[in-house]
């Protein structure tokens, strides 16, 4: 579930939000209503190393079932 994934990332020093994010209709359409999603927010306070660490944690997750079979990651960098 999204909560299990968020707990895994939290234990590894990454803060995220899990759940339906006040958008149950969007989750129904994306077929993620049952488990929700995990939202990562990147800001000016995050370093490139923070993002690389997150990517490594996702790639090396010990329980692949924690992640949805459809993963969309979008990172916006404002210079």
CSV table of N, CA, C and O in Angstrom, one decimal:
chain,number,residue,atom,x,y,z
A,1,UNK,N,0.8,-1.2,0.0
A,1,UNK,CA,0.0,0.0,0.0
A,1,UNK,C,0.9,1.3,0.0
A,1,UNK,O,2.1,1.2,0.3
A,2,UNK,N,0.3,2.4,-0.3
A,2,UNK,CA,1.0,3.6,-0.2
A,2,UNK,C,1.6,3.9,1.2
A,2,UNK,O,2.7,4.4,1.3
A,3,UNK,N,0.8,3.5,2.2
A,3,UNK,CA,1.3,3.7,3.6
A,3,UNK,C,2.5,2.9,3.9
A,3,UNK,O,3.4,3.4,4.5
A,4,UNK,N,2.6,1.7,3.4
A,4,UNK,CA,3.7,0.8,3.6
A,4,UNK,C,4.9,1.4,2.9
A,4,UNK,O,6.0,1.4,3.5
A,5,UNK,N,4.7,1.9,1.7
A,5,UNK,CA,5.8,2.5,1.0
A,5,UNK,C,6.3,3.7,1.7
A,5,UNK,O,7.6,3.9,1.8
A,6,UNK,N,5.4,4.6,2.1
A,6,UNK,CA,5.8,5.8,2.8
A,6,UNK,C,6.6,5.4,4.1
A,6,UNK,O,7.6,6.1,4.4
A,7,UNK,N,6.2,4.4,4.8
A,7,UNK,CA,6.9,4.0,6.0
A,7,UNK,C,8.3,3.5,5.7
A,7,UNK,O,9.3,3.8,6.4
A,8,UNK,N,8.4,2.7,4.6
A,8,UNK,CA,9.7,2.2,4.2
A,8,UNK,C,10.7,3.4,3.9
A,8,UNK,O,11.8,3.5,4.3
A,9,UNK,N,10.2,4.4,3.1
A,9,UNK,CA,11.0,5.5,2.8
A,9,UNK,C,11.3,6.4,4.0
A,9,UNK,O,12.4,6.8,4.2
A,10,UNK,N,10.4,6.5,5.0
A,10,UNK,CA,10.6,7.2,6.2
A,10,UNK,C,11.7,6.6,7.0
A,10,UNK,O,12.6,7.3,7.6
A,11,UNK,N,11.7,5.3,7.1
A,11,UNK,CA,12.7,4.6,7.8
A,11,UNK,C,14.1,4.8,7.2
A,11,UNK,O,15.1,4.6,7.9
A,12,UNK,N,14.1,5.2,5.9
A,12,UNK,CA,15.4,5.5,5.2
A,12,UNK,C,15.6,7.0,5.1
A,12,UNK,O,16.4,7.4,4.2
A,13,UNK,N,15.0,7.8,5.8
A,13,UNK,CA,15.2,9.2,5.9
A,13,UNK,C,14.6,10.0,4.8
A,13,UNK,O,15.0,11.2,4.6
A,14,UNK,N,13.6,9.5,4.1
A,14,UNK,CA,12.9,10.2,3.0
A,14,UNK,C,11.5,10.5,3.5
A,14,UNK,O,10.7,9.6,3.8
A,15,UNK,N,11.1,11.8,3.5
A,15,UNK,CA,9.8,12.2,3.9
A,15,UNK,C,8.9,12.3,2.7
A,15,UNK,O,9.2,13.0,1.8
A,16,UNK,N,7.7,11.7,2.7
A,16,UNK,CA,6.8,11.7,1.6
A,16,UNK,C,5.4,11.8,2.2
A,16,UNK,O,5.2,11.6,3.4
A,17,UNK,N,4.4,11.9,1.3
A,17,UNK,CA,3.0,11.9,1.7
A,17,UNK,C,2.3,10.7,1.0
A,17,UNK,O,2.6,10.4,-0.1
A,18,UNK,N,1.5,10.0,1.8
A,18,UNK,CA,0.8,8.8,1.2
A,18,UNK,C,-0.7,8.9,1.4
A,18,UNK,O,-1.2,9.6,2.2
A,19,UNK,N,-1.4,8.3,0.5
A,19,UNK,CA,-2.9,8.3,0.6
A,19,UNK,C,-3.5,8.7,-0.7
A,19,UNK,O,-3.0,8.6,-1.8
A,20,UNK,N,-4.7,9.4,-0.5
A,20,UNK,CA,-5.5,9.8,-1.6
A,20,UNK,C,-5.3,11.3,-1.9
A,20,UNK,O,-5.8,11.8,-2.9
A,21,UNK,N,-4.6,12.0,-1.1
A,21,UNK,CA,-4.3,13.4,-1.3
A,21,UNK,C,-5.5,14.3,-1.6
A,21,UNK,O,-5.4,15.2,-2.5
A,22,UNK,N,-6.6,14.1,-1.0
A,22,UNK,CA,-7.8,14.9,-1.2
A,22,UNK,C,-8.3,14.8,-2.6
A,22,UNK,O,-9.0,15.7,-3.1
A,23,UNK,N,-8.0,13.7,-3.3
A,23,UNK,CA,-8.5,13.6,-4.7
A,23,UNK,C,-9.0,12.2,-5.0
A,23,UNK,O,-8.5,11.5,-5.9
A,24,UNK,N,-10.0,11.7,-4.3
A,24,UNK,CA,-10.5,10.3,-4.5
A,24,UNK,C,-11.0,10.1,-5.9
A,24,UNK,O,-10.8,9.0,-6.5
A,25,UNK,N,-11.6,11.1,-6.6
A,25,UNK,CA,-12.1,10.9,-7.9
A,25,UNK,C,-10.9,10.7,-8.9
A,25,UNK,O,-11.0,9.8,-9.8
A,26,UNK,N,-9.8,11.4,-8.7
A,26,UNK,CA,-8.6,11.2,-9.6
A,26,UNK,C,-8.1,9.7,-9.4
A,26,UNK,O,-7.7,9.1,-10.3
A,27,UNK,N,-8.1,9.3,-8.1
A,27,UNK,CA,-7.6,7.9,-7.8
A,27,UNK,C,-8.5,6.9,-8.4
A,27,UNK,O,-8.1,5.8,-8.9
A,28,UNK,N,-9.8,7.1,-8.4
A,28,UNK,CA,-10.7,6.2,-9.0
A,28,UNK,C,-10.4,6.0,-10.5
A,28,UNK,O,-10.4,4.9,-11.0
A,29,UNK,N,-10.2,7.2,-11.1
A,29,UNK,CA,-9.9,7.1,-12.6
A,29,UNK,C,-8.6,6.4,-12.9
A,29,UNK,O,-8.5,5.7,-13.9
A,30,UNK,N,-7.6,6.6,-12.0
A,30,UNK,CA,-6.3,6.0,-12.2
A,30,UNK,C,-6.2,4.6,-11.7
A,30,UNK,O,-5.2,4.0,-11.7
A,31,UNK,N,-7.3,4.1,-11.1
A,31,UNK,CA,-7.4,2.8,-10.5
A,31,UNK,C,-6.4,2.6,-9.3
A,31,UNK,O,-5.7,1.6,-9.1
A,32,UNK,N,-6.2,3.7,-8.5
A,32,UNK,CA,-5.4,3.7,-7.4
A,32,UNK,C,-6.2,4.0,-6.1
A,32,UNK,O,-5.6,4.2,-5.0
A,33,UNK,N,-7.5,3.9,-6.2
A,33,UNK,CA,-8.4,4.3,-5.1
A,33,UNK,C,-8.1,3.3,-3.9
A,33,UNK,O,-8.1,3.8,-2.7
A,34,UNK,N,-7.9,2.1,-4.1
A,34,UNK,CA,-7.8,1.1,-3.0
A,34,UNK,C,-6.5,1.4,-2.2
A,34,UNK,O,-6.5,1.3,-0.9
A,35,UNK,N,-5.4,1.6,-2.8
A,35,UNK,CA,-4.1,1.8,-2.1
A,35,UNK,C,-3.5,3.2,-2.0
A,35,UNK,O,-2.6,3.4,-1.3
A,36,UNK,N,-4.1,4.1,-2.8
A,36,UNK,CA,-3.5,5.5,-2.9
A,36,UNK,C,-2.2,5.5,-3.6
A,36,UNK,O,-1.8,4.6,-4.3
A,37,UNK,N,-1.5,6.7,-3.4
A,37,UNK,CA,-0.2,6.8,-4.1
A,37,UNK,C,0.7,7.5,-3.1
A,37,UNK,O,0.3,7.9,-2.0
A,38,UNK,N,2.0,7.6,-3.5
A,38,UNK,CA,3.0,8.2,-2.6
A,38,UNK,C,3.4,9.5,-3.4
A,38,UNK,O,3.7,9.4,-4.6
A,39,UNK,N,3.4,10.6,-2.7
A,39,UNK,CA,3.8,11.9,-3.4
A,39,UNK,C,5.1,12.4,-2.8
A,39,UNK,O,5.2,12.5,-1.6
A,40,UNK,N,6.0,12.6,-3.7
A,40,UNK,CA,7.3,13.2,-3.3
A,40,UNK,C,7.3,14.6,-3.7
A,40,UNK,O,7.0,14.9,-4.9
A,41,UNK,N,7.7,15.5,-2.8
A,41,UNK,CA,7.8,16.9,-3.2
A,41,UNK,C,9.2,17.4,-3.1
A,41,UNK,O,9.8,17.3,-2.1
A,42,UNK,N,9.7,17.8,-4.2
A,42,UNK,CA,11.1,18.3,-4.3
A,42,UNK,C,11.1,19.8,-4.3
A,42,UNK,O,10.2,20.4,-5.0
A,43,UNK,N,12.0,20.4,-3.6
A,43,UNK,CA,12.0,21.9,-3.5
A,43,UNK,C,13.5,22.4,-3.5
A,43,UNK,O,14.4,21.6,-3.7
A,44,UNK,N,13.6,23.7,-3.4
A,44,UNK,CA,14.9,24.3,-3.3
A,44,UNK,C,15.8,23.8,-2.2
A,44,UNK,O,17.0,23.9,-2.2
A,45,UNK,N,15.1,23.2,-1.2
A,45,UNK,CA,15.9,22.7,0.0
A,45,UNK,C,16.4,21.3,-0.2
A,45,UNK,O,17.2,20.8,0.6
A,46,UNK,N,16.1,20.7,-1.3
A,46,UNK,CA,16.6,19.3,-1.6
A,46,UNK,C,17.8,19.5,-2.5
A,46,UNK,O,17.8,20.3,-3.4
A,47,UNK,N,18.7,18.6,-2.3
A,47,UNK,CA,19.9,18.5,-3.2
A,47,UNK,C,19.8,17.5,-4.2
A,47,UNK,O,18.9,16.6,-4.1
A,48,UNK,N,20.6,17.5,-5.2
A,48,UNK,CA,20.7,16.4,-6.2
A,48,UNK,C,20.9,15.1,-5.5
A,48,UNK,O,20.3,14.1,-5.9
A,49,UNK,N,21.8,15.1,-4.5
A,49,UNK,CA,22.0,13.8,-3.8
A,49,UNK,C,20.8,13.3,-3.1
A,49,UNK,O,20.6,12.1,-3.0
A,50,UNK,N,19.9,14.2,-2.6
A,50,UNK,CA,18.6,13.7,-2.0
A,50,UNK,C,17.8,13.0,-3.0
A,50,UNK,O,17.2,11.9,-2.7
A,51,UNK,N,17.7,13.5,-4.2
A,51,UNK,CA,17.0,12.9,-5.3
A,51,UNK,C,17.6,11.6,-5.7
A,51,UNK,O,16.9,10.6,-5.9
A,52,UNK,N,18.9,11.6,-5.9
A,52,UNK,CA,19.6,10.3,-6.2
A,52,UNK,C,19.4,9.2,-5.2
A,52,UNK,O,19.2,8.1,-5.5
A,53,UNK,N,19.4,9.6,-3.9
A,53,UNK,CA,19.1,8.7,-2.8
A,53,UNK,C,17.7,8.1,-2.9
A,53,UNK,O,17.5,6.9,-2.8
A,54,UNK,N,16.7,8.9,-3.2
A,54,UNK,CA,15.4,8.5,-3.4
A,54,UNK,C,15.3,7.5,-4.5
A,54,UNK,O,14.7,6.4,-4.4
A,55,UNK,N,15.9,7.8,-5.6
A,55,UNK,CA,15.9,6.9,-6.8
A,55,UNK,C,16.6,5.5,-6.4
A,55,UNK,O,16.1,4.5,-6.8
A,56,UNK,N,17.7,5.6,-5.7
A,56,UNK,CA,18.3,4.3,-5.3
A,56,UNK,C,17.4,3.5,-4.4
A,56,UNK,O,17.4,2.3,-4.5
A,57,UNK,N,16.8,4.1,-3.4
A,57,UNK,CA,15.9,3.4,-2.5
A,57,UNK,C,14.7,2.7,-3.3
A,57,UNK,O,14.4,1.6,-3.1
A,58,UNK,N,14.2,3.5,-4.3
A,58,UNK,CA,13.1,2.9,-5.1
A,58,UNK,C,13.6,1.7,-5.9
A,58,UNK,O,13.0,0.7,-6.0
A,59,UNK,N,14.8,1.8,-6.5
A,59,UNK,CA,15.4,0.8,-7.3
A,59,UNK,C,15.8,-0.5,-6.5
A,59,UNK,O,15.7,-1.6,-7.0
A,60,UNK,N,16.2,-0.2,-5.3
A,60,UNK,CA,16.6,-1.3,-4.4
A,60,UNK,C,15.6,-1.8,-3.4
A,60,UNK,O,16.0,-2.5,-2.4
A,61,UNK,N,14.4,-1.5,-3.6
A,61,UNK,CA,13.3,-1.8,-2.6
A,61,UNK,C,13.3,-3.3,-2.5
A,61,UNK,O,13.4,-4.1,-3.4
A,62,UNK,N,13.2,-3.8,-1.2
A,62,UNK,CA,13.2,-5.2,-1.0
A,62,UNK,C,11.9,-5.9,-1.2
A,62,UNK,O,11.8,-7.1,-1.3
A,63,UNK,N,10.8,-5.1,-1.2
A,63,UNK,CA,9.5,-5.6,-1.4
A,63,UNK,C,8.9,-5.0,-2.6
A,63,UNK,O,8.1,-4.0,-2.5
A,64,UNK,N,9.1,-5.5,-3.8
A,64,UNK,CA,8.6,-4.8,-5.0
A,64,UNK,C,7.1,-4.6,-5.0
A,64,UNK,O,6.6,-3.7,-5.6
A,65,UNK,N,6.4,-5.5,-4.3
A,65,UNK,CA,4.9,-5.4,-4.3
A,65,UNK,C,4.4,-4.1,-3.6
A,65,UNK,O,3.3,-3.7,-3.7
A,66,UNK,N,5.3,-3.4,-2.9
A,66,UNK,CA,4.9,-2.2,-2.2
A,66,UNK,C,4.7,-1.1,-3.2
A,66,UNK,O,4.0,-0.1,-3.0
A,67,UNK,N,5.2,-1.2,-4.4
A,67,UNK,CA,5.0,-0.2,-5.5
A,67,UNK,C,4.0,-0.6,-6.5
A,67,UNK,O,3.9,-1.8,-6.9
A,68,UNK,N,3.3,0.4,-6.9
A,68,UNK,CA,2.3,0.2,-8.0
A,68,UNK,C,2.9,-0.4,-9.2
A,68,UNK,O,4.1,-0.1,-9.5
A,69,UNK,N,2.1,-1.1,-10.0
A,69,UNK,CA,2.7,-1.6,-11.3
A,69,UNK,C,2.8,-0.5,-12.3
A,69,UNK,O,3.4,-0.7,-13.3
A,70,UNK,N,2.2,0.6,-12.1
A,70,UNK,CA,2.4,1.8,-13.0
A,70,UNK,C,3.0,2.9,-12.1
A,70,UNK,O,2.3,3.4,-11.2
A,71,UNK,N,4.2,3.3,-12.4
A,71,UNK,CA,4.9,4.3,-11.7
A,71,UNK,C,5.2,5.5,-12.6
A,71,UNK,O,5.8,5.3,-13.7
A,72,UNK,N,4.7,6.6,-12.2
A,72,UNK,CA,5.0,7.9,-13.0
A,72,UNK,C,5.8,8.8,-12.1
A,72,UNK,O,5.3,9.1,-11.0
A,73,UNK,N,6.9,9.2,-12.5
A,73,UNK,CA,7.8,10.1,-11.7
A,73,UNK,C,8.0,11.3,-12.6
A,73,UNK,O,8.5,11.3,-13.7
A,74,UNK,N,7.7,12.5,-12.0
A,74,UNK,CA,7.9,13.7,-12.7
A,74,UNK,C,8.7,14.7,-11.8
A,74,UNK,O,8.3,14.9,-10.6
A,75,UNK,N,9.8,15.1,-12.2
A,75,UNK,CA,10.6,16.1,-11.4
A,75,UNK,C,10.7,17.4,-12.2
A,75,UNK,O,11.1,17.4,-13.4
A,76,UNK,N,10.4,18.5,-11.5
A,76,UNK,CA,10.5,19.8,-12.1
A,76,UNK,C,11.7,20.5,-11.4
A,76,UNK,O,11.7,20.6,-10.2
A,77,UNK,N,12.6,21.0,-12.1
A,77,UNK,CA,13.6,21.8,-11.6
A,77,UNK,C,13.5,23.3,-12.1
A,77,UNK,O,13.4,23.5,-13.3
A,78,UNK,N,13.5,24.2,-11.2
A,78,UNK,CA,13.4,25.6,-11.6
A,78,UNK,C,14.7,26.2,-11.3
A,78,UNK,O,15.2,26.2,-10.2
A,79,UNK,N,15.4,26.7,-12.4
A,79,UNK,CA,16.7,27.4,-12.2
A,79,UNK,C,16.6,28.9,-12.1
A,79,UNK,O,15.8,29.5,-12.7
